[in-house]
Amino acid sequence: MKKAVILAAGKGTRMKSSHPKVVHKVCGKEMVNHVIDASDKAGVDETIVVLGHGIEEVKSILGKDVKTVVQKEQLGTGHAVMMADEYIGDEDTVVVLCGDTPLIVSETLVKFFDYHDCGGYAVTVLTTKVDNPTGYGRVIRDQTGNLLKIVEQKDANEEEKAVNEINSGIYCFNGKYLKESLKKIDNKNAQGEYYLPDSIEIIRMSGGKAGAFLGASIEELMGVNSRIQLSDAEKIMRRRINELHMVNGVTIIDTDSTYIDSDIEIGSDTIIFPGCMISKGSKIGSGCKIGPYASIENSVIGNDTSVKKSEIIDAVVGDETTVGPFAYLRPNANIGNNCKIGDFVEVKNAIFGDGSKASHLSYIGDAEVGKNVNIGCGVVFVNYDGKNKFKSIVKDNAFLGSNSNLVAPLIIEEDTFIATGSTITEDVPNGCLAIARERQVLKAGWVEKKRKRDEEK
Ligand code: UD1
Ligand code: CA
């Protein structure tokens, strides 16, 4: 079995955060979950995460089948892997990754695993070349290019420091060799830590073949240790996500102002105008026009729908519907097909049937609105008495005149007509017109009389 051991015990002091480092998000997904998803996609069968700081918080964001072990004290990367010993079998291939390198891509890991498997190696390290290797472990090879060992910055001599091939911190091990070598690692080095890279030399000495695969880009190895690096990683990830959508047939007018989280589906021929934020759990159909300035979170949008300058959260919108400008769809708003939700319309916890329209200035909360219902300008669904919420049901083909109030609980039956300005407090039966307002009174000559009175004062 191919097993991944993901090191995530570190605190991340430089993040200056009360949360453990690896739960910080890049494009809407926790860093450690980016690493897990990339290794899963590359063919890893089982994942073990090594925890140390914020154990419960990290556990709470991990998938159900991810195993965890605890490293109480952070005594080094070798010590961290030792904690996973119980899960490692002699026949396993063990991939070690770090939870704070969210940019690693699965294609690189696939090539790396192939290199390890095909070369018959007991250990393989993924490497890259950089202009400035300061801080990284250096990859030391013999004259013919065979891997000898890795030397940490603080333990390196001048000659070693000049090497610009660096250790990515990602390794493949044969389970048996790994377990044996971990028993022999010591902490007699400049940092007093149990270094995982020391296992390479130990494995070599005990007859195992060690390899170095120069196959990663420096970008994908970027570790996140500070908020500045977090923002850098976000930028790189965002560009990748946008490019993936464009490859899949989505038009993005301005990639610099388009913020799409990881794992979001968008259909082809959808156009994303500038200033949009599409976050976790969202799915957008094909042929849509999104934006400018739309924020869509955890919501599903159908096909050929337009969303302009609006906020949509935990909601569903059907096909060929228009939303906005300036609409606000809140949790459990479920808008049908061919609907119109116009400017300054707020919908919360309401079903809104196919072909229905609320073109301007309405609040629709806790309701079931049927098909082809017309909601006039300024209609308010009065759903709250200060303590409890109540539900309104408005059936098919009802016409709610402008500025009417529906005081819930209420049932407005099919084919009804609510006169403008009505405050409806009782159910309206099928086919009725309901008027609930004062009759108009006309006082002839009243203005003239008032003027005179005012002059006399
Ligand atoms: C490590 C490598 C170095 C490599 C670099 C790549 C060692 C000794 N050195 O150095 O060769 O170039 O990564 O980034 O491994 N961790 C634990 N428990 C521990 C120590 C670390 O879980 O006891 C985790 C950290 O949270 C981090 C990762 O392991 O996610 C790497 O540890 P870190 O101390 O950052 O290693 P580096 O010094 O960067
Ligand atoms: Ca590091």
Short mmCIF file of N, CA, C and O in Angstrom, two decimals, residues 316 330-336 346-353 364-369 381 391-392:
data_model
loop_
_atom_site.label_atom_id
_atom_site.label_comp_id
_atom_site.label_asym_id
_atom_site.label_seq_id
_atom_site.Cartn_x
_atom_site.Cartn_y
_atom_site.Cartn_z
N VAL A 316 -29.84 28.27 -3.83
CA VAL A 316 -29.91 27.57 -5.11
C VAL A 316 -30.66 28.46 -6.09
O VAL A 316 -31.69 29.04 -5.74
N ARG A 330 -30.14 34.69 0.62
CA ARG A 330 -29.58 34.19 1.88
C ARG A 330 -29.86 32.70 2.06
O ARG A 330 -30.50 32.08 1.22
N PRO A 331 -29.38 32.10 3.17
CA PRO A 331 -29.51 30.66 3.31
C PRO A 331 -30.91 30.11 3.03
O PRO A 331 -31.91 30.66 3.49
N ASN A 332 -30.90 29.02 2.26
CA ASN A 332 -32.13 28.32 1.86
C ASN A 332 -33.06 29.12 0.97
O ASN A 332 -34.24 28.83 0.90
N ALA A 333 -32.53 30.06 0.27
CA ALA A 333 -33.31 30.66 -0.82
C ALA A 333 -33.20 29.66 -1.97
O ALA A 333 -32.10 29.22 -2.31
N ASN A 334 -34.33 29.27 -2.52
CA ASN A 334 -34.31 28.30 -3.61
C ASN A 334 -35.13 28.86 -4.76
O ASN A 334 -36.35 28.81 -4.78
N ILE A 335 -34.42 29.46 -5.71
CA ILE A 335 -35.07 30.19 -6.80
C ILE A 335 -35.18 29.27 -8.02
O ILE A 335 -34.20 28.62 -8.39
N GLY A 336 -36.34 29.23 -8.64
CA GLY A 336 -36.57 28.31 -9.76
C GLY A 336 -36.00 28.78 -11.09
O GLY A 336 -35.10 29.62 -11.14
N GLU A 346 -34.43 40.79 -1.23
CA GLU A 346 -33.77 39.86 -0.32
C GLU A 346 -34.65 38.64 -0.16
O GLU A 346 -35.86 38.76 0.07
N VAL A 347 -34.05 37.47 -0.31
CA VAL A 347 -34.81 36.22 -0.17
C VAL A 347 -34.09 35.35 0.84
O VAL A 347 -32.88 35.16 0.76
N LYS A 348 -34.85 34.85 1.81
CA LYS A 348 -34.26 33.96 2.82
C LYS A 348 -35.20 32.80 3.09
O LYS A 348 -36.41 33.02 3.22
N ASN A 349 -34.67 31.60 3.17
CA ASN A 349 -35.46 30.42 3.50
C ASN A 349 -36.80 30.40 2.76
O ASN A 349 -37.85 30.35 3.37
N ALA A 350 -36.73 30.47 1.46
CA ALA A 350 -37.96 30.54 0.68
C ALA A 350 -37.80 29.81 -0.65
O ALA A 350 -36.74 29.88 -1.27
N ILE A 351 -38.86 29.11 -1.02
CA ILE A 351 -38.90 28.50 -2.35
C ILE A 351 -39.57 29.53 -3.25
O ILE A 351 -40.58 30.13 -2.87
N PHE A 352 -39.01 29.71 -4.42
CA PHE A 352 -39.53 30.73 -5.34
C PHE A 352 -39.74 30.01 -6.68
O PHE A 352 -38.78 29.64 -7.35
N GLY A 353 -41.02 29.78 -7.04
CA GLY A 353 -41.34 28.89 -8.16
C GLY A 353 -40.94 29.43 -9.53
O GLY A 353 -40.70 30.63 -9.71
N ILE A 364 -38.54 38.65 1.01
CA ILE A 364 -39.29 37.40 0.94
C ILE A 364 -38.61 36.41 1.88
O ILE A 364 -37.53 35.88 1.57
N GLY A 365 -39.19 36.24 3.07
CA GLY A 365 -38.55 35.36 4.06
C GLY A 365 -39.51 34.31 4.54
O GLY A 365 -40.70 34.59 4.72
N ASP A 366 -39.03 33.10 4.77
CA ASP A 366 -39.84 31.99 5.27
C ASP A 366 -41.10 31.80 4.46
O ASP A 366 -42.22 31.96 4.96
N ALA A 367 -40.94 31.49 3.20
CA ALA A 367 -42.10 31.44 2.31
C ALA A 367 -42.00 30.33 1.29
O ALA A 367 -40.92 29.79 1.02
N GLU A 368 -43.18 30.00 0.75
CA GLU A 368 -43.25 29.13 -0.40
C GLU A 368 -44.01 29.91 -1.44
O GLU A 368 -45.20 30.17 -1.28
N VAL A 369 -43.32 30.29 -2.50
CA VAL A 369 -43.96 31.07 -3.55
C VAL A 369 -44.10 30.15 -4.76
O VAL A 369 -43.13 29.51 -5.18
N PHE A 381 -42.76 40.31 3.08
CA PHE A 381 -43.28 39.14 3.77
C PHE A 381 -42.95 39.34 5.24
O PHE A 381 -41.80 39.23 5.65
N LYS A 391 -44.52 31.31 8.53
CA LYS A 391 -44.37 31.01 7.11
C LYS A 391 -45.56 31.51 6.29
O LYS A 391 -46.71 31.41 6.73
N SER A 392 -45.29 31.99 5.08
CA SER A 392 -46.35 32.37 4.14
C SER A 392 -46.30 31.42 2.96
O SER A 392 -45.23 31.05 2.50
#
